[in-house]
PDB file of C-alpha atoms in Angstrom:
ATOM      1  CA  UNK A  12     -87.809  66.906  22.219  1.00 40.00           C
ATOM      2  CA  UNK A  13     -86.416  63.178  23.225  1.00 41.00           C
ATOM      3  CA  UNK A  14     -83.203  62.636  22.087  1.00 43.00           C
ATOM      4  CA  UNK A  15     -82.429  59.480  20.338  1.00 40.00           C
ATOM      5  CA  UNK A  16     -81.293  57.415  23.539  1.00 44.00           C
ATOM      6  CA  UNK A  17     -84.438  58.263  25.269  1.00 43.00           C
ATOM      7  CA  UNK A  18     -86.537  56.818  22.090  1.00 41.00           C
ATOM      8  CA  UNK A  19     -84.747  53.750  22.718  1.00 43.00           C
ATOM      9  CA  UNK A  20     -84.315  52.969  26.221  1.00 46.00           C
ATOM     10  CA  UNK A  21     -80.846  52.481  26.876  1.00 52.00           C
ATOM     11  CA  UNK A  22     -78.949  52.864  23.924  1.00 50.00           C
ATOM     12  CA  UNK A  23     -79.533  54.728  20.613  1.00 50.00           C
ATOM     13  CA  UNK A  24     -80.281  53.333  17.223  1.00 52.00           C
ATOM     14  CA  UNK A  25     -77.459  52.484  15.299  1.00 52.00           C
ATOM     15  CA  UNK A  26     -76.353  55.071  12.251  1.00 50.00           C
ATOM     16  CA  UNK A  27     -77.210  54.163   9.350  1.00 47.00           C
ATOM     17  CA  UNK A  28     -74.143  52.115   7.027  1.00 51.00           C
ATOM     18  CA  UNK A  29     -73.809  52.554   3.622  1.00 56.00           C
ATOM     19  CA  UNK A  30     -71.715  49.376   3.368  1.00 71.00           C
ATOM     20  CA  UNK A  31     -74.167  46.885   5.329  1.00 89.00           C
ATOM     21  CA  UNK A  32     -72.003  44.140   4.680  1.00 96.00           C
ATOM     22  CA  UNK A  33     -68.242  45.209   5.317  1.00 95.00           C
ATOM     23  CA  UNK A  34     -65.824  42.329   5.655  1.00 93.00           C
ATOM     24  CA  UNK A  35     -68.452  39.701   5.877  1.00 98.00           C
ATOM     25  CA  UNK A  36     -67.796  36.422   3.901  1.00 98.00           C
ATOM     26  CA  UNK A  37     -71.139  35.161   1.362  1.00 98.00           C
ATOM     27  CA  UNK A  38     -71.483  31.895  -0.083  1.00 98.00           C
ATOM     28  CA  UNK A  39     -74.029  31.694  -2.690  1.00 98.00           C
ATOM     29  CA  UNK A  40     -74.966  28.319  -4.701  1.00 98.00           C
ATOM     30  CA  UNK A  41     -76.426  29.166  -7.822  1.00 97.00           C
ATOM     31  CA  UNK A  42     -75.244  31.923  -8.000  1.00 98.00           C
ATOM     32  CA  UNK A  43     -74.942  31.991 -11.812  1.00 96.00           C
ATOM     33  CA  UNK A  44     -77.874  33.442 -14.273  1.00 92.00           C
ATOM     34  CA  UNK A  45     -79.534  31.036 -16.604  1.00 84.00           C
ATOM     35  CA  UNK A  46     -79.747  33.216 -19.295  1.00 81.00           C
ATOM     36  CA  UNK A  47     -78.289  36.812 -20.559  1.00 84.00           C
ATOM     37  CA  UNK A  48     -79.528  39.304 -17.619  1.00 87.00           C
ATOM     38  CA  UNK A  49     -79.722  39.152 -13.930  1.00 94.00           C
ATOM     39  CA  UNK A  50     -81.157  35.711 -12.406  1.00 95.00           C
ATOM     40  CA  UNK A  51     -82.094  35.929  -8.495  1.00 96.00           C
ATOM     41  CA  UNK A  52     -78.492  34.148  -7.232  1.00 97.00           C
ATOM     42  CA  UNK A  53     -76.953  36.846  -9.367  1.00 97.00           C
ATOM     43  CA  UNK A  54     -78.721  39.535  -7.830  1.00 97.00           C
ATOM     44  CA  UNK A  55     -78.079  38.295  -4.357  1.00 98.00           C
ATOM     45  CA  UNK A  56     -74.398  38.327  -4.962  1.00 98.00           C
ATOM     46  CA  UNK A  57     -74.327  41.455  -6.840  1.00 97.00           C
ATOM     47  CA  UNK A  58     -75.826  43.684  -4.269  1.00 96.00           C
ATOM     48  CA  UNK A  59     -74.466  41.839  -1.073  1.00 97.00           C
ATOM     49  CA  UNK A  60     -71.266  42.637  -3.118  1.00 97.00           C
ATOM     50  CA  UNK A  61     -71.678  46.349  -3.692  1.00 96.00           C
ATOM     51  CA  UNK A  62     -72.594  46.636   0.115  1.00 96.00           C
ATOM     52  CA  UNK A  63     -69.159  45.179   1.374  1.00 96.00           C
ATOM     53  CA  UNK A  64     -69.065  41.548   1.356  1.00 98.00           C
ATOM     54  CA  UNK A  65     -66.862  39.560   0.055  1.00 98.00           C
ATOM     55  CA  UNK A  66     -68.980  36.375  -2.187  1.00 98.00           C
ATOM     56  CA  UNK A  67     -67.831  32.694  -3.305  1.00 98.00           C
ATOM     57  CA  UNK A  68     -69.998  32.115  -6.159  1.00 98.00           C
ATOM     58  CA  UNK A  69     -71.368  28.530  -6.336  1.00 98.00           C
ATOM     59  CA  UNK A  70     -72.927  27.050  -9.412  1.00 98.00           C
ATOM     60  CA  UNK A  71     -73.323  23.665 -11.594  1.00 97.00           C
ATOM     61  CA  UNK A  72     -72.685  25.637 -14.809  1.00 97.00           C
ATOM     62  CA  UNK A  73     -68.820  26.996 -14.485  1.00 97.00           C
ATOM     63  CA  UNK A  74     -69.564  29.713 -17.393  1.00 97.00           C
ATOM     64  CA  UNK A  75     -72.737  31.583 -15.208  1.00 97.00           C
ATOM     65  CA  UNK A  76     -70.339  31.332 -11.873  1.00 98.00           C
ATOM     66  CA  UNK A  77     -67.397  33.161 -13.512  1.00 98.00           C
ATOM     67  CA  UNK A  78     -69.703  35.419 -15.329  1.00 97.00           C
ATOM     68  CA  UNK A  79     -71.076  36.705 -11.477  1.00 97.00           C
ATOM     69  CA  UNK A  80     -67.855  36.444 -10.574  1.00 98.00           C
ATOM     70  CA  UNK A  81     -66.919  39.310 -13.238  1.00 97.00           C
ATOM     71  CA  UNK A  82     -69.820  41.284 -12.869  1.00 97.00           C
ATOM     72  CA  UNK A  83     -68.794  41.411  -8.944  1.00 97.00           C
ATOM     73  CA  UNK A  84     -64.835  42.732 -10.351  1.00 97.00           C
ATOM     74  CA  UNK A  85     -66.651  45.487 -12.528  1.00 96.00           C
ATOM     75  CA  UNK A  86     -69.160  46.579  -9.443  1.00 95.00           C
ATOM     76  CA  UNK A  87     -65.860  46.918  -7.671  1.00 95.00           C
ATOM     77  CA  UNK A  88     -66.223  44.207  -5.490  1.00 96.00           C
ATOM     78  CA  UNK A  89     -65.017  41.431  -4.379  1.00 97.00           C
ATOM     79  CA  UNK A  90     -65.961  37.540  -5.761  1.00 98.00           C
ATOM     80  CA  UNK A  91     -64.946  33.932  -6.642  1.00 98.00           C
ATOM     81  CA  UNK A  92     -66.347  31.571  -8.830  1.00 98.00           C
ATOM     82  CA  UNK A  93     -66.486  28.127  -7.870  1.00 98.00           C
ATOM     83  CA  UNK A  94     -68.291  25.015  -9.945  1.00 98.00           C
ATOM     84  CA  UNK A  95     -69.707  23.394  -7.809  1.00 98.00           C
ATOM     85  CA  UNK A  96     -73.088  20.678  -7.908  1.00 98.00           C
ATOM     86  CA  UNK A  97     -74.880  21.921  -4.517  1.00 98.00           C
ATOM     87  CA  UNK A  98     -76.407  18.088  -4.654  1.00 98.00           C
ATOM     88  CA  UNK A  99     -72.884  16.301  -4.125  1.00 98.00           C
ATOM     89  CA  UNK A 100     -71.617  17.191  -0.544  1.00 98.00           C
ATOM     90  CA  UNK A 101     -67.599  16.942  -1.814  1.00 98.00           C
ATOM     91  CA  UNK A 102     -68.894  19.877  -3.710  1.00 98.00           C
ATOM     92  CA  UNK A 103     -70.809  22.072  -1.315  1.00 98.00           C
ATOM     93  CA  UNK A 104     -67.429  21.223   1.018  1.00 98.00           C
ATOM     94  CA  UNK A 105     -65.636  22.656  -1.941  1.00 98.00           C
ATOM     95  CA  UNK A 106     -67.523  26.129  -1.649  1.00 98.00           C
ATOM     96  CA  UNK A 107     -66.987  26.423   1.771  1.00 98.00           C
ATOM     97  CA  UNK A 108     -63.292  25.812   2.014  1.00 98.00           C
ATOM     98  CA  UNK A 109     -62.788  28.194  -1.067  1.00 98.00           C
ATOM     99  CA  UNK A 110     -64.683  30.916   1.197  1.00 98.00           C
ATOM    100  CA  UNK A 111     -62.505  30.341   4.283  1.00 98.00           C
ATOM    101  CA  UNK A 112     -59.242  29.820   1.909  1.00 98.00           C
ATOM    102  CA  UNK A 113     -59.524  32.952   0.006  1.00 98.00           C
ATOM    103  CA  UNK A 114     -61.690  35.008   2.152  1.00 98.00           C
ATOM    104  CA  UNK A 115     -60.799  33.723   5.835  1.00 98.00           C
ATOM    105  CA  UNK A 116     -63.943  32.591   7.138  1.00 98.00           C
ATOM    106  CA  UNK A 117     -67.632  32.387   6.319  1.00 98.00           C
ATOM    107  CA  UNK A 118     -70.427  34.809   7.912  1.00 98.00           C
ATOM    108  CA  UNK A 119     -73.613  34.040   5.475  1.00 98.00           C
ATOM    109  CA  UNK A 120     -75.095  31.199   3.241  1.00 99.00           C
ATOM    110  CA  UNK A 121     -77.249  31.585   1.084  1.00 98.00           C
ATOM    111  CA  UNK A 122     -79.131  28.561  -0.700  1.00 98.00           C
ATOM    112  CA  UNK A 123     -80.566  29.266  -4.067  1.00 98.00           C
ATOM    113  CA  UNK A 124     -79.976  26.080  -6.024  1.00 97.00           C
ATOM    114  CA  UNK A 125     -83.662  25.202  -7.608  1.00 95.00           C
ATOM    115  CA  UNK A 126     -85.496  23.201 -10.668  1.00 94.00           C
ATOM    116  CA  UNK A 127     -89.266  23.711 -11.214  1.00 92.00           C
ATOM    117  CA  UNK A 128     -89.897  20.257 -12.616  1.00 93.00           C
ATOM    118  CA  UNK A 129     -92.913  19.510 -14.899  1.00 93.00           C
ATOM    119  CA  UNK A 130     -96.339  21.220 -14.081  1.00 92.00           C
ATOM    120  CA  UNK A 131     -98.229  17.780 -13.853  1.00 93.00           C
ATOM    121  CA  UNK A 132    -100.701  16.857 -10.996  1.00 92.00           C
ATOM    122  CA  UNK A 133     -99.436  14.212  -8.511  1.00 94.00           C
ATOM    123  CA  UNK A 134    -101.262  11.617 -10.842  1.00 95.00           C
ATOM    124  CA  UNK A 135     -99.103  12.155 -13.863  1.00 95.00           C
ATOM    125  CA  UNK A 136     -95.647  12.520 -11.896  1.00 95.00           C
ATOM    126  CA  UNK A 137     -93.112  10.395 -12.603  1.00 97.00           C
ATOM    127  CA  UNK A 138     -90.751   9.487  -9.388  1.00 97.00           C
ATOM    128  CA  UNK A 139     -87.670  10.267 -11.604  1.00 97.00           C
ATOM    129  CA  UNK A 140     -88.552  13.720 -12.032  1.00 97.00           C
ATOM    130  CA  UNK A 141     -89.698  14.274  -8.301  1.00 97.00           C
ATOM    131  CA  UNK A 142     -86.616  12.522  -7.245  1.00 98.00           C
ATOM    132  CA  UNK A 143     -84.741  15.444  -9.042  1.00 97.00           C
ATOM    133  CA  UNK A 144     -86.934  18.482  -7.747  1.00 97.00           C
ATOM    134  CA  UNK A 145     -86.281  16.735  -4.385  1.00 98.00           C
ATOM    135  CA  UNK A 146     -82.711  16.570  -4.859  1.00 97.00           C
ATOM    136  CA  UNK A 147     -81.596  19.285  -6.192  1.00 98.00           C
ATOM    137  CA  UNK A 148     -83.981  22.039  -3.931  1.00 98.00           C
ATOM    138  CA  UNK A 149     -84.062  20.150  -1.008  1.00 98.00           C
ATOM    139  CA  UNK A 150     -80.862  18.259  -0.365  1.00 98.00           C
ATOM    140  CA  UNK A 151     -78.989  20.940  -1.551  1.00 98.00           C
ATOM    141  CA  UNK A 152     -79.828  23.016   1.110  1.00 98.00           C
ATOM    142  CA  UNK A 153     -79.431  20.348   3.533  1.00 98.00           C
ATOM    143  CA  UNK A 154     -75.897  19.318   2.204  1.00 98.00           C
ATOM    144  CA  UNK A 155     -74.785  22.818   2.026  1.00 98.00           C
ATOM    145  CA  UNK A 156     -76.308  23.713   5.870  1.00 98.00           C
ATOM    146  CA  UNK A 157     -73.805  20.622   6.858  1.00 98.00           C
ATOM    147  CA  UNK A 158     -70.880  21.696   5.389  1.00 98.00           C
ATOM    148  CA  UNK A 159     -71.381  25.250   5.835  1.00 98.00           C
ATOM    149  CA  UNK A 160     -72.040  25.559   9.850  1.00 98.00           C
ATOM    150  CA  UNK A 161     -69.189  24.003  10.973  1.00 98.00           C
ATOM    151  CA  UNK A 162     -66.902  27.390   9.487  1.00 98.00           C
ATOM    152  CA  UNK A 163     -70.583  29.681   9.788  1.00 98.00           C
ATOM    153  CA  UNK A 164     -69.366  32.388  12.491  1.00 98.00           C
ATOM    154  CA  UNK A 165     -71.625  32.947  15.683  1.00 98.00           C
ATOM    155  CA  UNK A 166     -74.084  35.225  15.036  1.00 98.00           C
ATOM    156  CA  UNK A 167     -73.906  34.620  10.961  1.00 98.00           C
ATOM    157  CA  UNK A 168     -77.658  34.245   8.987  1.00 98.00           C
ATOM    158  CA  UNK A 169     -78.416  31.666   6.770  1.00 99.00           C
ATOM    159  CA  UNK A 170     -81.215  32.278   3.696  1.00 98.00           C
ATOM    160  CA  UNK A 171     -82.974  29.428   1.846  1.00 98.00           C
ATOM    161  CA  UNK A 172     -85.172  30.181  -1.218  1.00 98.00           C
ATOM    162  CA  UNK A 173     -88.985  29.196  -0.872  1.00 97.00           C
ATOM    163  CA  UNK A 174     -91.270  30.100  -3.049  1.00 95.00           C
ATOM    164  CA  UNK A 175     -94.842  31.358  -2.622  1.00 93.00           C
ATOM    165  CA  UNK A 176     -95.768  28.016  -4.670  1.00 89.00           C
ATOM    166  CA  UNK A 177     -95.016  26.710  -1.371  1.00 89.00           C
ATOM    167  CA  UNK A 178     -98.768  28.303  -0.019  1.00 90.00           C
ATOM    168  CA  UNK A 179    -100.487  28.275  -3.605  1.00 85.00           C
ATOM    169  CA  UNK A 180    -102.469  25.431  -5.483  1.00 84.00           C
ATOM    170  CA  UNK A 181    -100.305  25.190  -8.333  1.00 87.00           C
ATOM    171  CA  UNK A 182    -100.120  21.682 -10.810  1.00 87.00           C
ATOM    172  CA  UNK A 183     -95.744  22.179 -10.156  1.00 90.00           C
ATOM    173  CA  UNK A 184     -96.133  19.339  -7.494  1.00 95.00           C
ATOM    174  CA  UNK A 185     -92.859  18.509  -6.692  1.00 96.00           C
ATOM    175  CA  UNK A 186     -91.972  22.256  -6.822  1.00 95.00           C
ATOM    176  CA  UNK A 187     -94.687  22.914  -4.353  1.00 96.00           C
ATOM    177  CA  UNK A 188     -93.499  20.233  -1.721  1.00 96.00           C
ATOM    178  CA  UNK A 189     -89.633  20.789  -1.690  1.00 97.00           C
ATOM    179  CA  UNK A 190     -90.217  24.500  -1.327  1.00 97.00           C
ATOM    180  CA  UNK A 191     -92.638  23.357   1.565  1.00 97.00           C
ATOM    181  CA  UNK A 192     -89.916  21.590   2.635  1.00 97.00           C
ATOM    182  CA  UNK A 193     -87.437  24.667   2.676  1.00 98.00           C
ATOM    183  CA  UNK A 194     -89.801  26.190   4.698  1.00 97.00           C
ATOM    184  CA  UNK A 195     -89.500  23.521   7.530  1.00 97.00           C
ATOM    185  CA  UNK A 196     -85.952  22.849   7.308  1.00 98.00           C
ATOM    186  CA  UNK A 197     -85.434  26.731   7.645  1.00 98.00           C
ATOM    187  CA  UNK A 198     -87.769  26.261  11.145  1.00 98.00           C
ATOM    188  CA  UNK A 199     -85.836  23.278  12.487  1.00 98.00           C
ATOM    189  CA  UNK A 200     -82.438  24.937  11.440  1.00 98.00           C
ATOM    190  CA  UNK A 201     -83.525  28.205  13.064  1.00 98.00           C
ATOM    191  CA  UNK A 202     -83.601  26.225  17.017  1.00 98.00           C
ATOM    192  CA  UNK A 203     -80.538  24.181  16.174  1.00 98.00           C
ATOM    193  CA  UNK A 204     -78.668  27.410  15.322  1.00 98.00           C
ATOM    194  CA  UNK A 205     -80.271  29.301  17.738  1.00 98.00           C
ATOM    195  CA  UNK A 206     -77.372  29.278  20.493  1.00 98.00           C
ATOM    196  CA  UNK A 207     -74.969  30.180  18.500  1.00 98.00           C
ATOM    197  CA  UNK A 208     -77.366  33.281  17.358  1.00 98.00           C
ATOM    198  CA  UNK A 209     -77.141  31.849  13.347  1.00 98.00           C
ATOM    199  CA  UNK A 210     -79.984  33.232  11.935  1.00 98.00           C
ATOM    200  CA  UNK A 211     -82.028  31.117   9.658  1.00 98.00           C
ATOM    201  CA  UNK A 212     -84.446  31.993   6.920  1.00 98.00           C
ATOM    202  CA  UNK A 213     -86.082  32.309   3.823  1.00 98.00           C
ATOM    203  CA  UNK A 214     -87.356  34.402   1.320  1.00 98.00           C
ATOM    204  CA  UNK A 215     -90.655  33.400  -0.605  1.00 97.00           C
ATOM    205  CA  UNK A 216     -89.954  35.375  -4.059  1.00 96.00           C
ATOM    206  CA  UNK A 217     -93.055  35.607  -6.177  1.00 93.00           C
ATOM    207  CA  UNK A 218     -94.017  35.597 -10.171  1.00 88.00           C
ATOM    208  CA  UNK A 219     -90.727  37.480 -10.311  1.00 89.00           C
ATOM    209  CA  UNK A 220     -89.141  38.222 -13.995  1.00 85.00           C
ATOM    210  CA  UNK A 221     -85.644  36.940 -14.618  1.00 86.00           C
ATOM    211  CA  UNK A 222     -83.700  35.210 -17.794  1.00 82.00           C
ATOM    212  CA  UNK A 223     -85.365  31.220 -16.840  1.00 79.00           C
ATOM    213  CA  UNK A 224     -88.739  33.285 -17.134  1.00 79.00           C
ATOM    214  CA  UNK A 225     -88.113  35.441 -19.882  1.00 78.00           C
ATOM    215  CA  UNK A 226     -86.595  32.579 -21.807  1.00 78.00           C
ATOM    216  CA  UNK A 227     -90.186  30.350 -20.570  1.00 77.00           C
ATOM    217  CA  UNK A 228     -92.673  33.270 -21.626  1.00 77.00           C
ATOM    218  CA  UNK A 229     -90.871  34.088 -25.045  1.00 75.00           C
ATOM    219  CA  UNK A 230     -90.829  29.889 -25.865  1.00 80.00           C
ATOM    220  CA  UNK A 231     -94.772  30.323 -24.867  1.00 82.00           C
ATOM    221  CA  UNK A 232     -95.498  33.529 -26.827  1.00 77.00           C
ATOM    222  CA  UNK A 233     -93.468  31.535 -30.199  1.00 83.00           C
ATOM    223  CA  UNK A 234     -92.011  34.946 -31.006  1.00 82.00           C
ATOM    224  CA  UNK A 235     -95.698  37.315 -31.139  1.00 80.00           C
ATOM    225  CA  UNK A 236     -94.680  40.045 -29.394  1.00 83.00           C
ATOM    226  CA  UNK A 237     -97.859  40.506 -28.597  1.00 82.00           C
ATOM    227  CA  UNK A 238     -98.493  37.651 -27.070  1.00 76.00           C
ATOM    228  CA  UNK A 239     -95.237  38.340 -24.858  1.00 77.00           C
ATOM    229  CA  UNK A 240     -97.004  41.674 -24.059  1.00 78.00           C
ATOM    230  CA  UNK A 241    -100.286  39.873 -22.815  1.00 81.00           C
ATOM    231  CA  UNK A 242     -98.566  37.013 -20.855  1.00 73.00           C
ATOM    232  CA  UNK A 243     -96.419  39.449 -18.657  1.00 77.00           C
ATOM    233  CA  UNK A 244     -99.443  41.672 -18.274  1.00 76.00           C
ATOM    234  CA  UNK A 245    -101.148  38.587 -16.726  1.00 78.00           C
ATOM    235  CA  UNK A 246     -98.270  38.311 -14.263  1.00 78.00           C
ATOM    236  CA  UNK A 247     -98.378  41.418 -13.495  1.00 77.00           C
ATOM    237  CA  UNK A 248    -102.099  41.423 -12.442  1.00 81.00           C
ATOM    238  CA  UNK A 249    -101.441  38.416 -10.249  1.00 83.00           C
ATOM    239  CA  UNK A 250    -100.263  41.332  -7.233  1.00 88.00           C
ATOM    240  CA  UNK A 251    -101.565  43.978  -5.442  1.00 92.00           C
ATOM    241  CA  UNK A 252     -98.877  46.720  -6.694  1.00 92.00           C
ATOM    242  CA  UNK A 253     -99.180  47.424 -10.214  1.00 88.00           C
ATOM    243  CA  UNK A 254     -95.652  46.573 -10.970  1.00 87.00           C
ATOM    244  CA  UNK A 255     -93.432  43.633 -12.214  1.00 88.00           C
ATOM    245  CA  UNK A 256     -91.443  42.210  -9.579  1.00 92.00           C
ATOM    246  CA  UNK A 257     -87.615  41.126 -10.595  1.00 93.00           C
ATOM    247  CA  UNK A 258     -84.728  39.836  -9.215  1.00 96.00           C
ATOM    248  CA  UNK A 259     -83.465  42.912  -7.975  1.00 96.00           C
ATOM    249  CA  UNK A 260     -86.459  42.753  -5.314  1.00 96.00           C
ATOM    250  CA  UNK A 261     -85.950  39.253  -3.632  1.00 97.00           C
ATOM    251  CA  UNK A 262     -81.707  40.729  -3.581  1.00 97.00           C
ATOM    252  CA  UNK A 263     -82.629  43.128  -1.334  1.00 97.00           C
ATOM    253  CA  UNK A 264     -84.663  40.881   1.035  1.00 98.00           C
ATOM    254  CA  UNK A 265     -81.619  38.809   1.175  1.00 98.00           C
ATOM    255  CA  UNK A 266     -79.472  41.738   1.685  1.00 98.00           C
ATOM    256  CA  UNK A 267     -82.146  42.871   4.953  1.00 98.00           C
ATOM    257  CA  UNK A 268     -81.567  39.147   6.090  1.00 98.00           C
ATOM    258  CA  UNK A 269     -77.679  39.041   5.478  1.00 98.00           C
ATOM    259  CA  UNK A 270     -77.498  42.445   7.427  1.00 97.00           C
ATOM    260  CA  UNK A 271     -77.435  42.966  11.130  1.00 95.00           C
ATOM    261  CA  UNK A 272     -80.025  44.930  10.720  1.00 95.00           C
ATOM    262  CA  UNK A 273     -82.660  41.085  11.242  1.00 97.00           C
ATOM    263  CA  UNK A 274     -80.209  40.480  13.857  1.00 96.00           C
ATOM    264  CA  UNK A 275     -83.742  39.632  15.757  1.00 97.00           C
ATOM    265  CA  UNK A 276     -85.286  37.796  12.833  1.00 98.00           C
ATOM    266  CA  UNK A 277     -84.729  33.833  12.738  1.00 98.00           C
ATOM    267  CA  UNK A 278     -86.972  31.291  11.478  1.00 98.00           C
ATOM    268  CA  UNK A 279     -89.316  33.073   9.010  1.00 98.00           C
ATOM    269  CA  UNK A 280     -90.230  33.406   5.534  1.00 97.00           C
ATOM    270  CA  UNK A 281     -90.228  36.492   3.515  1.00 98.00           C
ATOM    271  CA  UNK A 282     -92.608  36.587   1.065  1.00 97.00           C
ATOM    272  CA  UNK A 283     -91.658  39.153  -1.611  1.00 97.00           C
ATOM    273  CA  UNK A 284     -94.483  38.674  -4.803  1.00 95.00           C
ATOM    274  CA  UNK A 285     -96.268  42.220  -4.342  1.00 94.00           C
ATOM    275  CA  UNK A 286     -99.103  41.507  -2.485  1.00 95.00           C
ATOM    276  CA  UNK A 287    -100.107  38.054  -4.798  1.00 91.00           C
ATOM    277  CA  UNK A 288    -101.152  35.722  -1.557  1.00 91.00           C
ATOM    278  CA  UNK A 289    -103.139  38.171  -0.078  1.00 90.00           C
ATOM    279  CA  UNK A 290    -104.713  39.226  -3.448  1.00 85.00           C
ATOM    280  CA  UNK A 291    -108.354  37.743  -4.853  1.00 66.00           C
ATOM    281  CA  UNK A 292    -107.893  36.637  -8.560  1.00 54.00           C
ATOM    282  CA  UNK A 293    -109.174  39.459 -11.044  1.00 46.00           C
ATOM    283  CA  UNK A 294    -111.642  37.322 -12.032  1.00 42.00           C
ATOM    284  CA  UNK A 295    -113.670  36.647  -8.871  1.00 40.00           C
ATOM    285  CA  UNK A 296    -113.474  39.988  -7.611  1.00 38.00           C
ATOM    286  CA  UNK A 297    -116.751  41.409  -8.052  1.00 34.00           C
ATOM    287  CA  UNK A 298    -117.979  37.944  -5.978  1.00 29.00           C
TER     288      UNK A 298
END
């Protein structure tokens, strides 16, 4: 039987490391929850916390950054809180210095600052509110790339959030563009960080259930629980597997992308929704 080195050519595969993340320095903006449970940027720092890194925890709303922050102390790892407006660059400067001041460097950003905006079609938008979408999902990520590379060490990965409303009709048209947008930032950033071997990203979460949805279904439902029950179970058809996605499952796609293990992965988008973009809708699919 081969032995491991002759599998792969001139070196064997490397063992397998139950802290992924060991020493390495995270930045996440909005990394606070919205709501009472676990929101994606909470998730992210969570688990890249209980695998070893060491996270500066970004948000606009101080309480949700300190309440990471002491979820992180209770997991037994390490975090900061920082408030911090991912829109104003002073700010996303702010985050970075607070990772190489407390931590001693930065190894991985990860941009998670978004709004949805109003579900109007382009007709009915109002250039205030698509300002804002703009703003606060795109420039963010630019502001916080500018700030951040500078400190980023070689070889480091960097992970925007896209959405699959970036490949979907859908009436959220400012949503859909600036998470378009993510998408080709992340592709330009991946060849200007290429020769310093930053990896760039980013993950394409789908109808996933967190506290901004939960809080968004149960103001839909008006308290019928059974109207809850029938809204999620909508959702849920949306995908292939016969599951509920959450924000547990986009943290681990982020955790694959923090890790050396995509040390070969750079300018692509990770679309985690269950199979929803490659499914036919429920109702056309005896057509």
């Amino acid at each position: 039987m081969p032995s491991p080195a002759d599998l792969a050519g001139e070196t064997a595969p490397p063992a397998p490391r139950a802290q992924r993340l060991d020493g390495k320095v995270v930045v996440v903006s909005g990394g606070g929850s919205s709501g009472p449970g676990v929101g994606i940027g909470k998730a992210m720092a969570l688990l890249l916390g209980m695998h070893g890194a060491r996270v500066v925890v970004g948000d606009v709303d101080d309480h949700a950054a300190r309440a990471t922050a002491d979820a992180l102390a209770a997991a037994g790892a390490q975090g900061v809180a920082v408030a911090a407006d991912a829109t104003d660059e002073a700010a996303c400067a702010r985050l970075v210095a607070t990772a190489v001041g407390t931590f001693g460097g930065l190894d991985v950003l990860i941009n998670n600052v978004g709004v949805t905006g109003p579900s109007v079609p382009v007709t009915d938008m109002e250039q205030v509110d698509w300002d804002r979408v703009m703003a606060v999902n795109v420039k963010s990520v630019m502001l916080m790339c500018k700030c951040a590379l500078p400190a980023l060490a070689d070889g480091g990965s960097i992970i925007n959030m896209s959405s699959v409303g970036a490949v979907r009709s859908t009436e959220r048209t400012a949503y859909a563009a600036s998470k378009g947008a993510i998408q080709s930032l992340t592709i330009a950033l991946a060849g200007q960080c290429a020769p310093r071997r930053i990896r760039v990203n980013a993950v394409m979460p789908g109808a996933v259930w967190t506290p901004l949805v939960q809080a968004e279904t149960r103001a839909r439902a008006a308290g019928d629980a059974a109207v809850e029950a029938r809204i999620r179970g909508q959702r849920t058809r949306q995908a292939l597997l016969p599951v509920e996605g959450d924000a547990w499952d986009v943290a681990w796609a982020a955790l694959f992308l923090a890790s050396e293990e995509s040390r070969w992965v750079t300018g692509q988008s990770l679309v985690v929704d269950g199979g929803a973009t490659v499914a036919r809708r429920l109702d056309s699919a005896n057509v």
